[in-house]
PDB file of C-alpha atoms in Angstrom:
ATOM      1  CA  LEU X   1       0.000   0.000   0.000  1.00 65.00           C
ATOM      2  CA  GLY X   2       3.027   2.265   0.067  1.00 78.00           C
ATOM      3  CA  GLY X   3       2.767   3.139   3.736  1.00 83.00           C
ATOM      4  CA  SER X   4       5.364   3.144   6.445  1.00 89.00           C
ATOM      5  CA  SER X   5       5.015   2.702  10.164  1.00 89.00           C
ATOM      6  CA  ILE X   6       6.318   4.296  13.313  1.00 87.00           C
ATOM      7  CA  ILE X   7       6.284   2.187  16.475  1.00 88.00           C
ATOM      8  CA  LEU X   8       5.851   4.151  19.678  1.00 87.00           C
ATOM      9  CA  ASN X   9       6.477   2.372  22.945  1.00 82.00           C
ATOM     10  CA  PRO X  10       4.080   3.638  25.643  1.00 71.00           C
ATOM     11  CA  ASP X  11       6.969   3.987  28.106  1.00 73.00           C
ATOM     12  CA  VAL X  12       8.724   6.400  25.741  1.00 77.00           C
ATOM     13  CA  ILE X  13       5.722   8.608  24.975  1.00 77.00           C
ATOM     14  CA  HIS X  14       4.252   8.461  28.510  1.00 71.00           C
ATOM     15  CA  TYR X  15       0.880   7.458  27.035  1.00 72.00           C
ATOM     16  CA  GLY X  16      -1.803   8.476  29.522  1.00 67.00           C
ATOM     17  CA  LYS X  17       0.646   9.083  32.354  1.00 73.00           C
ATOM     18  CA  GLY X  18       1.432  12.243  34.279  1.00 72.00           C
ATOM     19  CA  ASP X  19       0.623  15.425  32.397  1.00 75.00           C
ATOM     20  CA  GLU X  20       0.335  13.613  29.036  1.00 80.00           C
ATOM     21  CA  SER X  21      -3.253  12.472  28.926  1.00 88.00           C
ATOM     22  CA  ILE X  22      -4.730  10.012  26.450  1.00 90.00           C
ATOM     23  CA  LYS X  23      -6.657  12.943  24.970  1.00 92.00           C
ATOM     24  CA  ASP X  24      -3.467  14.943  24.394  1.00 91.00           C
ATOM     25  CA  THR X  25      -1.614  11.962  22.965  1.00 90.00           C
ATOM     26  CA  ALA X  26      -4.465  11.197  20.540  1.00 93.00           C
ATOM     27  CA  LYS X  27      -4.630  14.810  19.358  1.00 94.00           C
ATOM     28  CA  VAL X  28      -0.871  15.082  18.813  1.00 91.00           C
ATOM     29  CA  LEU X  29      -0.469  11.730  17.055  1.00 92.00           C
ATOM     30  CA  SER X  30      -3.398  12.619  14.788  1.00 94.00           C
ATOM     31  CA  GLU X  31      -1.180  15.341  13.313  1.00 94.00           C
ATOM     32  CA  TYR X  32       1.667  12.920  12.511  1.00 92.00           C
ATOM     33  CA  ALA X  33      -0.060   9.883  11.001  1.00 93.00           C
ATOM     34  CA  ASP X  34      -2.904   8.834   8.730  1.00 94.00           C
ATOM     35  CA  ILE X  35      -4.078   5.934  10.885  1.00 95.00           C
ATOM     36  CA  ILE X  36      -3.230   4.529  14.316  1.00 94.00           C
ATOM     37  CA  MET X  37      -3.198   0.964  15.566  1.00 95.00           C
ATOM     38  CA  LEU X  38      -3.357   0.927  19.344  1.00 94.00           C
ATOM     39  CA  ARG X  39      -2.538  -1.966  21.648  1.00 92.00           C
ATOM     40  CA  THR X  40      -3.583  -1.248  25.211  1.00 89.00           C
ATOM     41  CA  SER X  41      -4.356  -3.130  28.383  1.00 84.00           C
ATOM     42  CA  LEU X  42      -7.671  -1.346  28.991  1.00 89.00           C
ATOM     43  CA  HIS X  43     -10.421  -1.226  26.370  1.00 93.00           C
ATOM     44  CA  LYS X  44     -11.582   2.087  27.839  1.00 94.00           C
ATOM     45  CA  ASN X  45      -8.214   3.597  26.848  1.00 92.00           C
ATOM     46  CA  LEU X  46      -8.865   2.507  23.270  1.00 94.00           C
ATOM     47  CA  GLU X  47     -12.333   4.075  23.295  1.00 96.00           C
ATOM     48  CA  ASP X  48     -10.997   7.312  24.823  1.00 95.00           C
ATOM     49  CA  PHE X  49      -8.137   7.458  22.331  1.00 94.00           C
ATOM     50  CA  ALA X  50     -10.513   6.967  19.386  1.00 96.00           C
ATOM     51  CA  LYS X  51     -12.858   9.624  20.796  1.00 97.00           C
ATOM     52  CA  TYR X  52     -10.129  12.289  20.653  1.00 96.00           C
ATOM     53  CA  SER X  53      -8.297  11.119  17.533  1.00 96.00           C
ATOM     54  CA  LYS X  54      -8.862  12.960  14.266  1.00 97.00           C
ATOM     55  CA  ILE X  55      -7.827   9.870  12.274  1.00 97.00           C
ATOM     56  CA  PRO X  56      -9.016   6.243  12.257  1.00 97.00           C
ATOM     57  CA  VAL X  57      -7.932   4.041  15.156  1.00 97.00           C
ATOM     58  CA  ILE X  58      -7.570   0.267  14.800  1.00 96.00           C
ATOM     59  CA  ASN X  59      -7.926  -1.950  17.856  1.00 96.00           C
ATOM     60  CA  GLY X  60      -4.589  -3.801  17.879  1.00 94.00           C
ATOM     61  CA  LEU X  61      -5.429  -5.465  21.191  1.00 93.00           C
ATOM     62  CA  SER X  62      -7.168  -4.801  24.475  1.00 93.00           C
ATOM     63  CA  GLU X  63      -8.143  -6.996  27.398  1.00 90.00           C
ATOM     64  CA  GLN X  64     -11.656  -7.095  25.913  1.00 93.00           C
ATOM     65  CA  SER X  65     -10.941  -7.918  22.273  1.00 94.00           C
ATOM     66  CA  HIS X  66      -8.251  -8.858  19.748  1.00 96.00           C
ATOM     67  CA  PRO X  67      -9.858  -8.395  16.327  1.00 97.00           C
ATOM     68  CA  CYS X  68      -6.654  -8.165  14.277  1.00 96.00           C
ATOM     69  CA  GLN X  69      -5.505 -11.563  15.537  1.00 96.00           C
ATOM     70  CA  ILE X  70      -8.856 -13.130  14.662  1.00 97.00           C
ATOM     71  CA  MET X  71      -8.792 -11.493  11.218  1.00 97.00           C
ATOM     72  CA  SER X  72      -5.367 -13.041  10.579  1.00 97.00           C
ATOM     73  CA  ASP X  73      -6.677 -16.403  11.832  1.00 97.00           C
ATOM     74  CA  ILE X  74      -9.587 -16.178   9.378  1.00 98.00           C
ATOM     75  CA  LEU X  75      -7.146 -15.323   6.579  1.00 98.00           C
ATOM     76  CA  THR X  76      -5.058 -18.376   7.517  1.00 97.00           C
ATOM     77  CA  PHE X  77      -8.177 -20.556   7.498  1.00 98.00           C
ATOM     78  CA  GLU X  78      -9.258 -19.259   4.087  1.00 98.00           C
ATOM     79  CA  GLU X  79      -5.781 -19.724   2.604  1.00 98.00           C
ATOM     80  CA  ALA X  80      -5.776 -23.338   3.800  1.00 97.00           C
ATOM     81  CA  LYS X  81      -9.439 -24.364   3.432  1.00 97.00           C
ATOM     82  CA  GLY X  82     -11.344 -21.793   1.393  1.00 97.00           C
ATOM     83  CA  ASN X  83     -14.211 -19.534   2.420  1.00 98.00           C
ATOM     84  CA  ILE X  84     -14.990 -19.707   6.146  1.00 98.00           C
ATOM     85  CA  LYS X  85     -18.715 -19.076   5.604  1.00 98.00           C
ATOM     86  CA  ASP X  86     -20.824 -21.988   6.885  1.00 98.00           C
ATOM     87  CA  LYS X  87     -17.742 -23.813   8.218  1.00 98.00           C
ATOM     88  CA  THR X  88     -17.544 -24.893  11.854  1.00 98.00           C
ATOM     89  CA  ILE X  89     -14.823 -23.630  14.167  1.00 98.00           C
ATOM     90  CA  ALA X  90     -14.150 -24.952  17.674  1.00 98.00           C
ATOM     91  CA  TRP X  91     -12.658 -22.811  20.427  1.00 98.00           C
ATOM     92  CA  LEU X  92     -11.218 -24.634  23.430  1.00 98.00           C
ATOM     93  CA  GLY X  93     -10.073 -23.158  26.724  1.00 96.00           C
ATOM     94  CA  ASP X  94     -10.942 -19.814  28.247  1.00 95.00           C
ATOM     95  CA  GLY X  95     -14.227 -18.731  26.681  1.00 95.00           C
ATOM     96  CA  ASN X  96     -14.132 -15.333  28.334  1.00 93.00           C
ATOM     97  CA  ASN X  97     -11.016 -13.610  27.028  1.00 93.00           C
ATOM     98  CA  ASN X  98     -10.165 -11.112  24.297  1.00 94.00           C
ATOM     99  CA  MET X  99      -9.569 -13.802  21.666  1.00 95.00           C
ATOM    100  CA  SER X 100     -12.825 -15.669  22.259  1.00 97.00           C
ATOM    101  CA  ASN X 101     -14.766 -12.388  22.369  1.00 97.00           C
ATOM    102  CA  SER X 102     -13.416 -11.383  18.960  1.00 98.00           C
ATOM    103  CA  LEU X 103     -14.041 -14.879  17.579  1.00 98.00           C
ATOM    104  CA  ILE X 104     -17.676 -14.637  18.700  1.00 98.00           C
ATOM    105  CA  GLU X 105     -17.997 -11.300  16.887  1.00 98.00           C
ATOM    106  CA  ALA X 106     -16.340 -12.774  13.792  1.00 98.00           C
ATOM    107  CA  ALA X 107     -18.762 -15.723  13.778  1.00 98.00           C
ATOM    108  CA  ALA X 108     -21.621 -13.257  13.360  1.00 98.00           C
ATOM    109  CA  LYS X 109     -19.854 -11.095  10.782  1.00 97.00           C
ATOM    110  CA  PHE X 110     -18.479 -13.934   8.628  1.00 98.00           C
ATOM    111  CA  ASN X 111     -21.361 -16.405   9.076  1.00 98.00           C
ATOM    112  CA  PHE X 112     -19.474 -19.394  10.423  1.00 98.00           C
ATOM    113  CA  ASN X 113     -20.585 -21.797  13.152  1.00 98.00           C
ATOM    114  CA  LEU X 114     -18.729 -21.564  16.441  1.00 98.00           C
ATOM    115  CA  LYS X 115     -18.554 -24.255  19.117  1.00 98.00           C
ATOM    116  CA  ILE X 116     -16.954 -23.114  22.374  1.00 98.00           C
ATOM    117  CA  GLY X 117     -15.674 -25.771  24.736  1.00 98.00           C
ATOM    118  CA  CYS X 118     -14.916 -24.311  28.156  1.00 98.00           C
ATOM    119  CA  PRO X 119     -15.484 -24.918  31.854  1.00 97.00           C
ATOM    120  CA  GLU X 120     -18.484 -23.184  33.419  1.00 96.00           C
ATOM    121  CA  LYS X 121     -16.167 -20.777  35.234  1.00 93.00           C
ATOM    122  CA  TYR X 122     -14.690 -19.581  31.930  1.00 95.00           C
ATOM    123  CA  LYS X 123     -17.760 -19.338  29.712  1.00 97.00           C
ATOM    124  CA  PRO X 124     -18.324 -16.190  27.618  1.00 98.00           C
ATOM    125  CA  SER X 125     -19.795 -13.161  29.364  1.00 96.00           C
ATOM    126  CA  LYS X 126     -23.519 -12.449  29.255  1.00 97.00           C
ATOM    127  CA  ASN X 127     -22.816  -9.198  27.376  1.00 96.00           C
ATOM    128  CA  ILE X 128     -20.969 -10.822  24.480  1.00 97.00           C
ATOM    129  CA  MET X 129     -23.547 -13.609  24.267  1.00 98.00           C
ATOM    130  CA  ALA X 130     -26.390 -11.059  24.204  1.00 98.00           C
ATOM    131  CA  TRP X 131     -24.558  -9.303  21.362  1.00 97.00           C
ATOM    132  CA  ALA X 132     -24.117 -12.644  19.565  1.00 98.00           C
ATOM    133  CA  LYS X 133     -27.814 -13.477  19.893  1.00 97.00           C
ATOM    134  CA  LYS X 134     -28.847 -10.028  18.658  1.00 98.00           C
ATOM    135  CA  ASN X 135     -26.525 -10.456  15.654  1.00 98.00           C
ATOM    136  CA  LYS X 136     -27.751 -13.986  14.916  1.00 97.00           C
ATOM    137  CA  ALA X 137     -24.425 -15.735  15.502  1.00 97.00           C
ATOM    138  CA  ASN X 138     -24.628 -19.523  15.468  1.00 97.00           C
ATOM    139  CA  ILE X 139     -22.820 -20.413  18.698  1.00 98.00           C
ATOM    140  CA  ILE X 140     -22.905 -23.519  20.859  1.00 98.00           C
ATOM    141  CA  ILE X 141     -21.269 -23.552  24.299  1.00 98.00           C
ATOM    142  CA  THR X 142     -20.414 -26.841  25.951  1.00 98.00           C
ATOM    143  CA  LYS X 143     -18.466 -27.963  29.014  1.00 97.00           C
ATOM    144  CA  LYS X 144     -17.298 -31.032  27.067  1.00 98.00           C
ATOM    145  CA  PRO X 145     -14.225 -30.495  24.883  1.00 98.00           C
ATOM    146  CA  ASN X 146     -14.952 -33.664  22.877  1.00 97.00           C
ATOM    147  CA  GLU X 147     -18.393 -32.282  21.982  1.00 98.00           C
ATOM    148  CA  ALA X 148     -16.934 -28.937  20.933  1.00 98.00           C
ATOM    149  CA  VAL X 149     -14.462 -30.413  18.428  1.00 98.00           C
ATOM    150  CA  LYS X 150     -16.597 -33.177  16.930  1.00 98.00           C
ATOM    151  CA  ASN X 151     -16.606 -32.869  13.115  1.00 98.00           C
ATOM    152  CA  VAL X 152     -15.281 -29.288  13.034  1.00 98.00           C
ATOM    153  CA  ASP X 153     -13.183 -27.751  10.264  1.00 98.00           C
ATOM    154  CA  CYS X 154     -10.802 -25.930  12.593  1.00 98.00           C
ATOM    155  CA  VAL X 155      -9.786 -26.083  16.270  1.00 98.00           C
ATOM    156  CA  MET X 156      -8.506 -22.941  17.966  1.00 98.00           C
ATOM    157  CA  THR X 157      -7.206 -22.015  21.386  1.00 96.00           C
ATOM    158  CA  ASP X 158      -5.112 -19.367  23.103  1.00 92.00           C
ATOM    159  CA  LYS X 159      -2.726 -19.297  25.996  1.00 88.00           C
ATOM    160  CA  TRP X 160      -4.622 -19.936  29.176  1.00 85.00           C
ATOM    161  CA  VAL X 161      -3.173 -17.118  31.231  1.00 84.00           C
ATOM    162  CA  SER X 162      -3.686 -13.962  29.205  1.00 72.00           C
ATOM    163  CA  MET X 163      -2.536 -10.387  29.461  1.00 62.00           C
ATOM    164  CA  ASN X 164      -3.231  -8.862  32.866  1.00 67.00           C
ATOM    165  CA  ASP X 165      -4.863 -12.046  34.202  1.00 75.00           C
ATOM    166  CA  LYS X 166      -4.945 -11.657  37.950  1.00 79.00           C
ATOM    167  CA  VAL X 167      -5.633 -15.306  38.734  1.00 83.00           C
ATOM    168  CA  ASP X 168      -3.938 -18.267  40.359  1.00 88.00           C
ATOM    169  CA  LYS X 169      -2.123 -19.456  37.218  1.00 89.00           C
ATOM    170  CA  ASN X 170      -1.626 -23.032  38.396  1.00 91.00           C
ATOM    171  CA  LYS X 171      -5.288 -23.374  39.405  1.00 93.00           C
ATOM    172  CA  LYS X 172      -6.472 -22.013  36.052  1.00 93.00           C
ATOM    173  CA  LYS X 173      -4.190 -24.424  34.201  1.00 92.00           C
ATOM    174  CA  ARG X 174      -5.582 -27.346  36.228  1.00 94.00           C
ATOM    175  CA  ILE X 175      -9.169 -26.305  35.446  1.00 95.00           C
ATOM    176  CA  LEU X 176      -8.411 -25.977  31.718  1.00 95.00           C
ATOM    177  CA  LYS X 177      -6.232 -29.107  31.390  1.00 95.00           C
ATOM    178  CA  ASP X 178      -8.914 -31.127  29.583  1.00 95.00           C
ATOM    179  CA  PHE X 179      -9.363 -28.302  27.059  1.00 97.00           C
ATOM    180  CA  GLN X 180      -5.878 -28.442  25.570  1.00 95.00           C
ATOM    181  CA  VAL X 181      -5.512 -29.003  21.844  1.00 96.00           C
ATOM    182  CA  ASN X 182      -3.579 -32.206  21.233  1.00 96.00           C
ATOM    183  CA  LYS X 183      -3.519 -35.207  18.879  1.00 97.00           C
ATOM    184  CA  LYS X 184      -6.234 -36.996  20.861  1.00 96.00           C
ATOM    185  CA  ILE X 185      -8.675 -34.071  20.611  1.00 97.00           C
ATOM    186  CA  MET X 186      -7.832 -33.434  16.933  1.00 98.00           C
ATOM    187  CA  LYS X 187      -8.880 -37.007  16.054  1.00 98.00           C
ATOM    188  CA  LEU X 188     -12.464 -35.972  16.888  1.00 98.00           C
ATOM    189  CA  ALA X 189     -12.438 -33.128  14.336  1.00 98.00           C
ATOM    190  CA  LYS X 190     -12.796 -33.699  10.598  1.00 98.00           C
ATOM    191  CA  SER X 191      -9.860 -35.619   9.155  1.00 97.00           C
ATOM    192  CA  ASP X 192      -8.666 -32.535   7.245  1.00 97.00           C
ATOM    193  CA  ALA X 193      -9.264 -30.078  10.097  1.00 98.00           C
ATOM    194  CA  ILE X 194      -6.633 -27.506  10.923  1.00 97.00           C
TER     195      ILE X 194
END
């Protein structure tokens, strides 16, 4: 596309710290660039930044969503298997993190079936599921990983302890142990599943 990028580390530009507010940073950076991709720990920071920016802002990552990662995952799927529409994707592990939230949104936007296998404690939030229902996403949630992956075209997961997780890591890993993607679980998916 002929563009170039500038990477600004938040520690260097003091993003939202001290006298340099998010509002000020958004206004100043709007004068230097044509578009901004922002990775931030708090989704509210992303919303505030976009509110004061004069140029488009792309969500590069927040604790609530990770749409660019899911878009690249969809691209990978389509390069390997063709159009994702009407295909069935399984998500195993933490069903209430930024990756699963963005995958739920993608299921509605790209019209694929989504089966989420997760423990009760880690099921998607009521808010994202209300959004999914309103947007007619075809989503099944199950506590049984074998059920989630049966005859699917693709099996996905993410690391179990995500950015800013303030949990007992060992306990979370024990709870999610049965939801790991391995050869045994992949045998339940379609033979050509990725």
